CSV table of C-alpha atoms in Angstrom, one decimal:
chain,number,residue,atom,x,y,z
A,17,MET,CA,107.4,137.8,151.0
A,18,ASP,CA,106.7,141.5,151.5
A,19,VAL,CA,104.7,142.6,148.5
A,20,ALA,CA,105.8,146.2,148.9
A,21,MET,CA,109.4,145.1,148.6
A,22,SER,CA,108.6,143.3,145.4
A,23,SER,CA,106.8,146.3,144.0
A,24,ASN,CA,109.6,148.7,144.6
A,25,LEU,CA,112.3,146.6,142.9
A,26,LEU,CA,111.2,147.2,139.4
A,27,GLY,CA,110.2,150.7,140.2
A,28,ALA,CA,113.9,151.4,140.9
A,29,THR,CA,114.5,150.7,137.3
A,30,PHE,CA,112.7,153.9,136.4
A,31,ASN,CA,114.4,156.2,138.9
A,32,ARG,CA,114.9,158.8,136.2
A,33,SER,CA,116.8,162.0,136.6
A,34,SER,CA,113.7,164.1,135.5
A,35,ARG,CA,110.0,163.3,135.5
A,36,PHE,CA,110.0,161.5,132.2
A,37,GLY,CA,113.7,161.9,131.2
A,38,ARG,CA,116.3,159.3,130.7
A,39,SER,CA,117.8,157.3,133.6
A,40,LYS,CA,121.5,156.7,133.8
A,41,GLN,CA,121.5,154.0,136.4
A,42,HIS,CA,119.1,151.2,137.3
A,43,ALA,CA,118.8,149.3,140.6
A,44,CYS,CA,117.9,145.9,139.2
A,45,LYS,CA,120.2,143.8,141.3
A,46,HIS,CA,118.4,141.9,144.0
A,47,SER,CA,118.4,138.5,145.8
A,48,VAL,CA,114.8,138.4,146.9
A,49,ASN,CA,112.7,135.2,146.3
A,50,PHE,CA,109.9,136.4,144.1
A,51,PRO,CA,106.5,134.8,144.1
A,52,SER,CA,105.7,132.7,141.1
A,53,ARG,CA,102.3,132.2,139.6
A,54,VAL,CA,103.1,128.6,138.9
A,55,SER,CA,105.5,126.0,140.2
A,56,VAL,CA,107.6,125.7,137.0
A,57,LYS,CA,110.5,127.7,135.7
A,58,PRO,CA,109.4,130.3,133.1
A,59,VAL,CA,109.6,128.8,129.6
A,60,VAL,CA,112.3,130.5,127.7
A,61,MET,CA,113.9,127.5,126.1
A,62,LYS,CA,116.2,127.0,123.2
A,63,MET,CA,113.4,125.3,121.3
A,64,GLY,CA,114.5,126.2,117.7
A,65,LYS,CA,112.1,124.7,115.3
A,66,ASP,CA,110.7,122.2,117.8
A,67,LYS,CA,107.2,123.7,117.9
A,68,SER,CA,105.7,120.6,119.4
A,69,ALA,CA,107.9,120.9,122.4
A,70,ALA,CA,106.9,124.5,122.9
A,71,ARG,CA,103.2,123.5,122.8
A,72,ASP,CA,103.8,120.6,125.2
A,73,VAL,CA,105.3,122.9,127.7
A,74,SER,CA,102.5,125.4,127.3
A,75,ALA,CA,99.9,122.7,127.7
A,76,LYS,CA,101.5,121.6,130.9
A,77,VAL,CA,101.4,125.1,132.3
A,78,SER,CA,97.8,125.5,131.1
A,79,SER,CA,96.8,122.5,133.1
A,80,ILE,CA,97.8,124.1,136.4
A,81,PRO,CA,94.8,125.0,138.5
A,82,MET,CA,93.9,128.7,138.5
A,83,GLU,CA,93.6,129.3,142.2
A,84,GLY,CA,94.2,132.9,143.0
A,85,ARG,CA,92.8,134.3,139.8
A,86,PRO,CA,90.0,136.9,140.0
A,87,LYS,CA,86.7,135.2,139.6
A,88,GLU,CA,85.8,137.1,136.5
A,89,GLU,CA,88.9,135.8,134.6
A,90,SER,CA,88.5,132.2,135.8
A,91,THR,CA,85.0,132.3,134.4
A,92,LEU,CA,86.1,133.8,131.1
A,93,VAL,CA,88.8,131.1,130.6
A,94,ASN,CA,86.5,128.3,131.5
A,95,ASP,CA,83.6,129.5,129.4
A,96,VAL,CA,85.7,130.1,126.3
A,97,ARG,CA,86.7,126.4,126.2
A,98,LEU,CA,83.1,125.6,125.5
A,99,GLN,CA,82.5,128.0,122.6
A,100,ARG,CA,84.2,129.3,119.6
A,101,PRO,CA,85.4,132.9,119.7
A,102,SER,CA,83.5,135.2,117.3
A,103,LEU,CA,85.3,137.9,115.3
A,104,TRP,CA,82.0,139.7,114.9
A,105,ALA,CA,80.6,139.5,118.4
A,106,GLU,CA,80.3,142.8,120.3
A,107,GLN,CA,82.2,142.7,123.6
A,108,LYS,CA,80.3,143.8,126.6
A,109,VAL,CA,82.3,146.4,128.6
A,110,GLU,CA,81.6,146.8,132.3
A,111,ARG,CA,83.5,148.1,135.3
A,112,ARG,CA,85.8,145.5,136.7
A,113,PRO,CA,88.8,145.6,139.0
A,114,ALA,CA,92.0,146.8,137.3
A,115,ARG,CA,94.8,147.1,139.8
A,116,LEU,CA,98.1,147.4,137.9
A,117,ARG,CA,101.7,147.6,139.0
A,118,ILE,CA,103.7,150.0,136.8
A,119,ALA,CA,107.3,150.8,137.7
A,120,GLY,CA,106.8,149.6,141.2
A,121,GLU,CA,103.6,151.6,142.0
A,122,TRP,CA,100.1,150.1,142.2
A,123,TYR,CA,97.4,152.0,140.4
A,124,ASP,CA,93.6,151.6,140.4
A,125,ALA,CA,92.7,151.8,136.7
A,126,SER,CA,89.2,150.4,137.2
A,127,GLY,CA,87.5,153.6,136.1
A,128,TRP,CA,90.0,154.6,133.5
A,129,ALA,CA,89.8,151.3,131.8
A,130,LEU,CA,86.4,152.1,130.4
A,131,ALA,CA,87.8,155.2,128.7
A,132,HIS,CA,91.1,153.6,127.6
A,133,PRO,CA,91.7,154.2,123.9
A,134,GLY,CA,92.9,150.6,123.4
A,135,GLY,CA,89.8,149.1,125.0
A,136,ALA,CA,88.9,148.1,128.6
A,137,ARG,CA,89.5,144.4,128.3
A,138,TRP,CA,93.2,144.3,128.2
A,139,VAL,CA,93.5,146.7,131.1
A,140,GLN,CA,91.2,144.6,133.2
A,141,TRP,CA,93.0,141.4,132.3
A,142,PHE,CA,96.1,142.9,133.9
A,143,ASP,CA,94.4,143.1,137.3
A,144,GLY,CA,96.9,141.9,139.9
A,145,ARG,CA,99.7,141.8,137.4
A,146,ASP,CA,102.8,143.9,136.6
A,147,ALA,CA,102.1,146.0,133.5
A,148,THR,CA,105.5,147.9,133.4
A,149,GLY,CA,106.6,146.2,130.2
A,150,VAL,CA,103.3,146.8,128.4
A,151,PHE,CA,103.0,150.4,129.5
A,152,TYR,CA,106.4,151.5,128.3
A,153,ALA,CA,106.2,149.4,125.1
A,154,PHE,CA,102.9,151.0,123.9
A,155,HIS,CA,102.4,154.3,125.5
A,156,SER,CA,103.7,157.8,125.2
A,157,TYR,CA,106.0,158.3,128.2
A,158,GLY,CA,108.3,161.1,127.0
A,159,PRO,CA,111.4,159.9,125.0
A,160,ASN,CA,109.2,158.2,122.4
A,161,GLY,CA,107.6,161.5,121.3
A,162,SER,CA,104.9,162.5,123.8
A,163,THR,CA,104.1,162.4,127.5
A,164,ILE,CA,100.3,162.0,127.1
A,165,ALA,CA,100.0,158.5,128.6
A,166,ALA,CA,102.6,159.3,131.4
A,167,ASP,CA,100.6,162.4,132.3
A,168,ARG,CA,97.4,160.4,132.5
A,169,LEU,CA,99.1,157.7,134.6
A,170,SER,CA,100.3,160.3,137.1
A,171,LYS,CA,96.7,161.3,137.7
A,172,LEU,CA,95.4,157.7,138.3
A,173,PRO,CA,94.6,156.9,142.0
A,174,LYS,CA,97.2,154.8,143.6
A,175,CYS,CA,96.1,151.8,145.6
A,176,ASP,CA,97.3,148.9,147.8
A,177,PRO,CA,98.2,145.7,146.1
A,178,PRO,CA,95.4,143.1,145.7
A,179,PRO,CA,95.2,140.3,148.3
A,180,PRO,CA,98.0,137.7,147.9
A,181,GLU,CA,95.6,135.2,146.5
A,182,GLU,CA,94.8,137.6,143.6
A,183,LEU,CA,98.4,138.6,142.8
A,184,ARG,CA,99.8,137.3,139.5
A,185,LEU,CA,103.3,138.8,139.5
A,186,PRO,CA,106.4,137.9,137.5
A,187,ASN,CA,108.7,135.5,139.2
A,188,LYS,CA,112.3,136.4,139.8
A,189,TYR,CA,113.6,135.3,136.4
A,190,GLU,CA,111.0,137.3,134.5
A,191,LEU,CA,111.5,140.4,136.7
A,192,ASP,CA,115.3,140.2,136.3
A,193,THR,CA,114.9,140.0,132.5
A,194,ASN,CA,112.4,142.9,132.4
A,195,CYS,CA,114.7,145.1,134.5
A,196,SER,CA,117.6,144.5,132.1
A,197,PHE,CA,115.2,145.0,129.1
A,198,GLN,CA,114.2,148.4,130.4
A,199,GLU,CA,117.8,149.3,130.7
A,200,LEU,CA,118.2,148.5,127.0
A,201,ARG,CA,115.2,150.7,126.3
A,202,VAL,CA,116.9,153.7,127.9
A,203,GLN,CA,120.0,153.0,125.9
A,204,LEU,CA,118.0,153.0,122.7
A,205,GLU,CA,116.4,156.3,123.7
A,206,GLN,CA,119.8,157.8,124.1
A,207,GLN,CA,120.9,156.5,120.7
A,208,GLY,CA,117.9,158.1,119.0
A,209,PHE,CA,116.0,155.0,117.9
A,210,PHE,CA,112.7,156.5,118.7
A,211,LYS,CA,113.2,159.6,116.7
A,212,ARG,CA,111.5,159.9,113.3
A,213,SER,CA,113.3,161.0,110.1
A,214,VAL,CA,111.5,163.6,108.0
A,215,LEU,CA,112.9,162.3,104.8
A,216,LYS,CA,112.1,158.6,105.5
A,217,GLU,CA,108.6,159.6,106.6
A,218,ALA,CA,108.0,161.6,103.4
A,219,TRP,CA,109.4,158.7,101.3
A,220,ALA,CA,107.1,156.2,102.9
A,221,LEU,CA,104.0,158.4,102.5
A,222,GLY,CA,105.0,159.5,99.0
A,223,GLN,CA,105.3,155.8,97.8
A,224,VAL,CA,101.8,155.0,98.9
A,225,VAL,CA,100.2,158.2,97.5
A,226,GLY,CA,102.0,157.7,94.2
A,227,MET,CA,100.8,154.1,93.8
A,228,TYR,CA,97.2,155.1,94.6
A,229,ALA,CA,97.4,158.0,92.1
A,230,VAL,CA,99.0,155.9,89.3
A,231,GLY,CA,96.6,152.9,89.9
A,232,THR,CA,93.6,155.2,89.8
A,233,LEU,CA,94.8,156.8,86.5
A,234,LEU,CA,95.3,153.4,84.9
A,235,ALA,CA,92.2,151.8,86.3
A,236,TYR,CA,90.0,152.0,83.1
A,237,ASP,CA,92.6,151.6,80.4
A,238,HIS,CA,94.8,149.0,82.0
A,239,PRO,CA,92.7,147.4,84.8
A,240,VAL,CA,95.1,144.4,85.4
A,241,ILE,CA,98.1,146.7,85.9
A,242,ALA,CA,96.0,149.0,88.0
A,243,THR,CA,94.8,146.2,90.2
A,244,ILE,CA,98.4,145.1,90.9
A,245,ILE,CA,99.6,148.6,91.6
A,246,LEU,CA,96.7,149.4,93.9
A,247,GLY,CA,97.0,146.0,95.6
A,248,LEU,CA,100.6,146.8,96.4
A,249,GLY,CA,99.6,150.3,97.4
A,250,MET,CA,96.9,149.0,99.8
A,251,GLN,CA,99.4,146.6,101.4
A,252,GLN,CA,102.0,149.4,101.9
A,253,ALA,CA,99.2,151.7,103.1
A,254,GLY,CA,98.4,149.1,105.7
A,255,TRP,CA,102.0,149.0,107.0
A,256,LEU,CA,102.1,152.8,107.1
A,257,ALA,CA,98.8,153.2,108.9
A,258,HIS,CA,100.0,150.5,111.3
A,259,ASP,CA,103.1,152.6,112.0
A,260,TYR,CA,101.1,155.7,112.5
A,261,ILE,CA,98.8,154.0,115.0
A,262,HIS,CA,101.7,152.7,117.0
A,263,GLY,CA,103.8,155.9,116.8
A,264,ARG,CA,103.8,158.6,119.3
A,265,GLY,CA,104.3,162.3,118.9
A,266,LYS,CA,102.6,165.0,116.9
A,267,TRP,CA,103.3,163.6,113.4
A,268,CYS,CA,101.8,160.1,114.1
A,269,GLU,CA,98.9,161.5,116.1
A,270,SER,CA,98.0,163.8,113.2
A,271,MET,CA,98.1,160.9,110.7
A,272,ARG,CA,95.8,158.5,112.6
A,273,TRP,CA,93.1,159.1,109.9
A,274,PHE,CA,95.3,157.6,107.2
A,275,GLY,CA,94.1,154.0,107.5
A,276,ALA,CA,90.4,155.0,107.3
A,277,VAL,CA,90.9,157.1,104.1
A,278,PHE,CA,93.2,154.8,102.2
A,279,ASN,CA,92.0,151.4,103.3
A,280,GLY,CA,88.6,151.9,105.0
A,281,HIS,CA,90.0,150.6,108.4
A,282,SER,CA,88.7,152.2,111.5
A,283,GLU,CA,91.3,153.6,113.9
A,284,ASN,CA,89.1,152.8,116.9
A,285,TRP,CA,88.6,149.2,115.8
A,286,TRP,CA,92.2,148.7,115.0
A,287,LEU,CA,93.4,150.1,118.3
A,288,GLN,CA,91.3,147.7,120.3
A,289,LYS,CA,92.0,144.6,118.2
A,290,HIS,CA,95.7,145.3,117.9
A,291,SER,CA,96.3,146.3,121.5
A,292,LEU,CA,95.0,142.9,122.6
A,293,HIS,CA,97.3,141.1,120.1
A,294,HIS,CA,100.4,143.0,121.2
A,295,ALA,CA,99.7,142.7,125.0
A,296,PHE,CA,98.7,139.0,124.9
A,297,THR,CA,100.5,137.7,121.8
A,298,ASN,CA,99.5,134.2,121.0
A,299,GLU,CA,97.7,133.8,124.3
A,300,GLU,CA,94.5,131.8,123.7
A,301,VAL,CA,91.2,133.5,124.5
A,302,LYS,CA,92.8,137.0,124.5
A,303,ASP,CA,94.6,137.2,121.1
A,304,HIS,CA,92.0,137.1,118.4
A,305,ASP,CA,94.8,137.0,115.8
A,306,ILE,CA,95.2,133.3,116.6
A,307,MET,CA,91.6,132.7,117.7
A,308,MET,CA,90.1,132.3,114.2
A,309,GLU,CA,88.1,129.1,114.6
A,310,PRO,CA,86.3,127.5,112.8
A,311,TYR,CA,88.3,128.8,109.8
A,312,TYR,CA,91.8,128.3,111.2
A,313,TYR,CA,92.8,126.0,114.1
A,314,MET,CA,96.1,126.5,115.8
A,315,ARG,CA,95.5,123.7,118.2
A,316,PRO,CA,93.5,120.5,117.7
A,317,PRO,CA,90.1,120.6,119.3
A,318,ALA,CA,90.9,117.5,121.4
A,319,GLU,CA,93.7,119.6,123.0
A,320,SER,CA,91.9,122.9,123.3
A,321,GLY,CA,88.5,121.6,124.3
A,322,ARG,CA,86.7,123.8,121.9
A,323,PRO,CA,84.2,122.6,119.2
A,324,ASP,CA,85.5,121.0,116.0
A,325,SER,CA,84.5,121.8,112.4
A,326,PRO,CA,84.5,119.6,109.3
A,327,MET,CA,86.5,122.3,107.6
A,328,ARG,CA,89.5,121.8,109.8
A,329,LYS,CA,90.9,118.8,107.9
A,330,TYR,CA,91.2,121.1,104.8
A,331,GLN,CA,92.6,124.2,106.4
A,332,HIS,CA,96.1,123.7,105.0
A,333,ILE,CA,94.5,123.6,101.5
A,334,TYR,CA,92.3,126.7,101.8
A,335,GLY,CA,94.4,128.4,104.4
A,336,TYR,CA,96.5,130.8,102.2
A,337,PRO,CA,93.8,131.5,99.6
A,338,LEU,CA,91.3,132.4,102.3
A,339,ILE,CA,93.8,134.9,103.8
A,340,ALA,CA,92.9,137.0,100.7
A,341,ILE,CA,89.7,138.1,102.4
A,342,MET,CA,91.7,139.7,105.3
A,343,TYR,CA,91.0,143.3,104.1
A,344,VAL,CA,87.4,142.5,103.4
A,345,LEU,CA,87.0,141.2,106.9
A,346,TRP,CA,88.8,144.2,108.4
A,347,ARG,CA,86.6,146.5,106.4
A,348,GLY,CA,83.5,144.8,107.6
A,349,LEU,CA,84.6,145.0,111.3
A,350,SER,CA,85.5,148.7,110.7
A,351,ILE,CA,82.1,149.6,109.4
A,352,LYS,CA,80.4,147.8,112.3
A,353,THR,CA,82.7,149.7,114.7
A,354,VAL,CA,82.1,153.2,113.3
A,355,LEU,CA,78.4,152.7,113.1
A,356,ARG,CA,78.2,151.4,116.7
A,357,LEU,CA,80.4,154.2,118.1
A,358,LYS,CA,78.7,156.9,116.1
A,359,HIS,CA,81.8,159.0,115.6
A,360,PRO,CA,80.9,161.4,112.7
A,361,LYS,CA,84.5,162.2,111.8
A,362,GLU,CA,85.6,158.6,111.5
A,363,GLN,CA,82.4,157.7,109.6
A,364,ALA,CA,83.1,160.5,107.1
A,365,LEU,CA,86.7,159.3,106.7
A,366,VAL,CA,85.7,155.7,106.0
A,367,ALA,CA,83.0,156.8,103.7
A,368,LEU,CA,85.5,158.9,101.7
A,369,ASN,CA,87.4,155.6,101.0
A,370,TYR,CA,84.3,154.0,99.6
A,371,VAL,CA,83.5,157.0,97.4
A,372,TRP,CA,86.9,156.6,95.8
A,373,LEU,CA,86.7,152.8,95.7
A,374,PHE,CA,83.4,152.6,93.9
A,375,CYS,CA,83.1,155.9,92.1
A,376,CYS,CA,86.7,156.3,90.7
A,377,LEU,CA,87.5,152.7,89.9
A,378,PRO,CA,85.9,149.9,87.9
A,379,LEU,CA,84.3,147.3,90.2
A,380,SER,CA,86.8,144.6,89.1
A,381,VAL,CA,89.7,146.8,90.0
A,382,SER,CA,88.2,147.7,93.4
A,383,ILE,CA,87.5,144.2,94.4
A,384,GLY,CA,90.8,142.8,92.9
A,385,SER,CA,93.0,145.3,94.6
A,386,VAL,CA,91.4,144.8,98.0
A,387,ILE,CA,91.8,141.1,97.7
A,388,LEU,CA,95.4,141.3,96.6
A,389,GLY,CA,96.3,143.9,99.3
A,390,GLY,CA,94.7,141.7,102.0
A,391,PHE,CA,96.5,138.6,100.8
A,392,LEU,CA,99.9,140.3,100.8
A,393,VAL,CA,99.4,141.6,104.4
A,394,GLY,CA,97.7,138.4,105.8
A,395,ALA,CA,100.2,135.9,104.3
A,396,LEU,CA,103.1,137.7,105.9
A,397,VAL,CA,101.9,138.8,109.3
A,398,SER,CA,100.3,135.5,110.2
A,399,ALA,CA,103.5,133.5,109.5
A,400,THR,CA,105.6,135.1,112.1
A,401,HIS,CA,103.2,134.1,114.9
A,402,GLN,CA,101.0,131.1,114.0
A,403,SER,CA,103.8,128.6,113.8
A,404,GLU,CA,105.3,129.7,117.1
A,405,GLU,CA,104.3,128.7,120.6
A,406,ILE,CA,100.6,129.1,121.4
A,407,VAL,CA,100.4,130.2,125.0
A,408,GLY,CA,97.7,128.1,126.7
A,409,ASN,CA,95.1,129.1,129.2
A,410,GLY,CA,96.5,129.7,132.7
A,411,ASP,CA,100.0,130.6,131.4
A,412,GLU,CA,100.6,134.3,131.7
A,413,PRO,CA,104.2,135.2,130.8
A,414,ASP,CA,105.5,138.6,131.6
A,415,PHE,CA,105.4,140.9,128.6
A,416,VAL,CA,109.1,140.7,127.5
A,417,ILE,CA,109.4,136.9,127.9
A,418,GLY,CA,106.0,136.4,126.2
A,419,GLN,CA,107.2,138.2,123.1
A,420,PHE,CA,110.3,136.1,122.7
A,421,ARG,CA,108.2,132.9,123.2
A,422,SER,CA,105.6,133.8,120.6
A,423,THR,CA,107.3,135.8,117.8
A,424,ARG,CA,110.0,135.0,115.2
A,425,ASP,CA,111.8,137.3,112.9
A,426,ALA,CA,112.0,136.6,109.1
A,427,GLU,CA,115.3,136.9,107.3
A,428,THR,CA,114.4,137.9,103.7
A,429,VAL,CA,116.1,135.9,101.0
A,430,PHE,CA,115.0,137.6,97.8
A,431,GLY,CA,116.6,141.0,98.2
A,432,PRO,CA,115.3,144.5,98.7
A,433,LEU,CA,112.0,144.0,96.9
A,434,GLU,CA,111.0,141.2,99.4
A,435,THR,CA,112.1,143.4,102.3
A,436,TRP,CA,110.0,146.2,101.0
A,437,LEU,CA,107.0,143.8,100.7
A,438,TRP,CA,107.4,142.8,104.3
A,439,GLY,CA,107.0,146.5,105.3
A,440,GLY,CA,109.1,146.1,108.5
A,441,MET,CA,107.2,143.0,109.7
A,442,ASP,CA,110.2,140.8,108.9
A,443,THR,CA,111.6,142.4,112.1
A,444,GLN,CA,108.4,141.3,113.9
A,445,LEU,CA,110.1,140.6,117.3
A,446,GLU,CA,111.7,144.1,117.4
A,447,HIS,CA,108.3,145.6,116.5
A,448,HIS,CA,106.5,143.7,119.2
A,449,LEU,CA,109.0,144.7,121.9
A,450,PHE,CA,109.4,148.3,120.7
A,451,PRO,CA,106.2,149.1,118.7
A,452,THR,CA,106.7,152.9,119.0
A,453,ILE,CA,110.1,152.8,117.3
A,454,PRO,CA,109.7,153.8,113.6
A,455,ARG,CA,109.8,150.7,111.5
A,456,TYR,CA,112.8,151.9,109.4
A,457,ASN,CA,115.0,151.6,112.5
A,458,TYR,CA,114.2,148.0,113.2
A,459,HIS,CA,116.9,146.5,111.0
A,460,LYS,CA,119.5,148.6,112.8
A,461,LEU,CA,118.0,147.4,116.1
A,462,ARG,CA,118.1,143.7,115.2
A,463,PRO,CA,121.8,143.0,116.0
A,464,ILE,CA,121.6,144.9,119.2
A,465,LEU,CA,118.6,142.9,120.3
A,466,LYS,CA,120.3,139.7,119.3
A,467,LYS,CA,123.3,140.5,121.4
A,468,TRP,CA,121.1,141.4,124.4
A,469,ALA,CA,119.1,138.2,124.1
A,470,GLU,CA,122.3,136.1,123.9
A,471,ALA,CA,123.7,137.8,127.0
A,472,HIS,CA,120.5,137.0,129.0
A,473,ASP,CA,120.0,133.5,127.7
A,474,VAL,CA,116.8,134.4,125.9
A,475,ASP,CA,116.0,132.5,122.7
A,476,TYR,CA,116.0,135.0,119.8
A,477,ARG,CA,114.2,133.3,117.0
A,478,ILE,CA,114.9,134.1,113.3
A,479,SER,CA,114.5,132.0,110.2
A,480,PRO,CA,114.6,132.6,106.4
A,481,SER,CA,111.3,133.9,105.2
A,482,THR,CA,110.8,130.9,103.0
A,483,THR,CA,111.2,128.6,106.0
A,484,ILE,CA,108.7,130.6,108.1
A,485,LEU,CA,106.1,130.5,105.3
A,486,SER,CA,106.7,126.7,104.9
A,487,ASP,CA,106.5,126.2,108.7
A,488,ASN,CA,103.2,128.0,108.8
A,489,PHE,CA,101.7,125.8,106.1
A,490,GLN,CA,103.0,122.7,108.0
A,491,THR,CA,101.4,124.0,111.2
A,492,LEU,CA,98.0,124.2,109.5
A,493,LYS,CA,98.5,120.8,108.0
A,494,THR,CA,99.6,119.2,111.3
A,495,VAL,CA,96.5,120.5,113.1
A,496,ALA,CA,94.3,119.5,110.1
A,497,ASN,CA,95.5,115.9,110.4
A,498,ALA,CA,95.4,115.7,114.2
């Protein structure tokens, strides 16, 4: 097949009336036979709760030889099977090929990858792939509040496609789905889903500031109450900082410091870690949110080929209690990042949090609130991914299809308080597909996305929150006993 023809088809989707304005029509209809990376139909199955079936399919795809992959990635995938991933290891960054297709055009991002705010690795891992879905999901392209990323993209050198043996393009099914999905994105732009509400932003920020203020005032006289209030505040501060990091436009960009001051979390560390999670959700090797061995195993070592640990057989017992150290771990990684990068401003912001934590609060309240906040975040965010399909090595779904395969929404069952605790992460699928949409618009988006998924025969997964938490425990237990 003519590679240029394949490249231009998705590009037609973004034939916008102005440079970064809204498109009214899309040319996504085609009858070309698209190249597939593998000789199987893309896995978008009505799997429901049959997690084992999902993993079996993923394992079959993972076993397919990796001919045609760049040498660097083949080495990465093979080597990682022989070692455990380390959360604390520094990642060596070096110049590698990064030829990406975005909206039908090929760009050479090899040099820019080294300066990419979200880290070089995930740009490099898209070498030879279509990055349209990822680009418009994460980046500022105009209608979502800013054109910074789109302006930068326009300045990148264009290039020819990689040789056929190095191409890893979506097959026809994935490309059709992505075309239709981008049409949905434009409809949401026109309906104002990406716009932020001044009142809702003020309410979200005011809640967090209020809980920190009240908790601090009560810390010495009522330490238990203060610990609970501050723990809840730290959880909500985490959700809010997360929203600011994803958001685009002047308001979110001006609030990127928030996570450092309120929770001691480095913006630079979070950007790199979270970008990988969003771009390669539940993909082994690349998504460190599921690569937490030897503490948590999502697949048995006999299946993954990685080293075992005597702790694995108890992971369902210590699993949820250990999640409580989530914020402690993130703080440690943040400190390591700010010291390594030597950014004076971020160092000062993180230090300000520790001044408050240890000079304004009793030690018991400081430690207790960090533990509680970390548990409340970790217990919820892990559940919507860990019991879903783990995408094995060698399987590289297109962005949109990959999110539907690896993410499940939670339907809250205990009313508004539980929904508030989830902080928008009960609509995890909507968030992963549209991370720059404000989180308070996700519940309004849910029925629209459900309808779109049904029309395109894509499995939209949602379960009661209690079922999701139970399934997550069962996943840990099943792997522990394997």
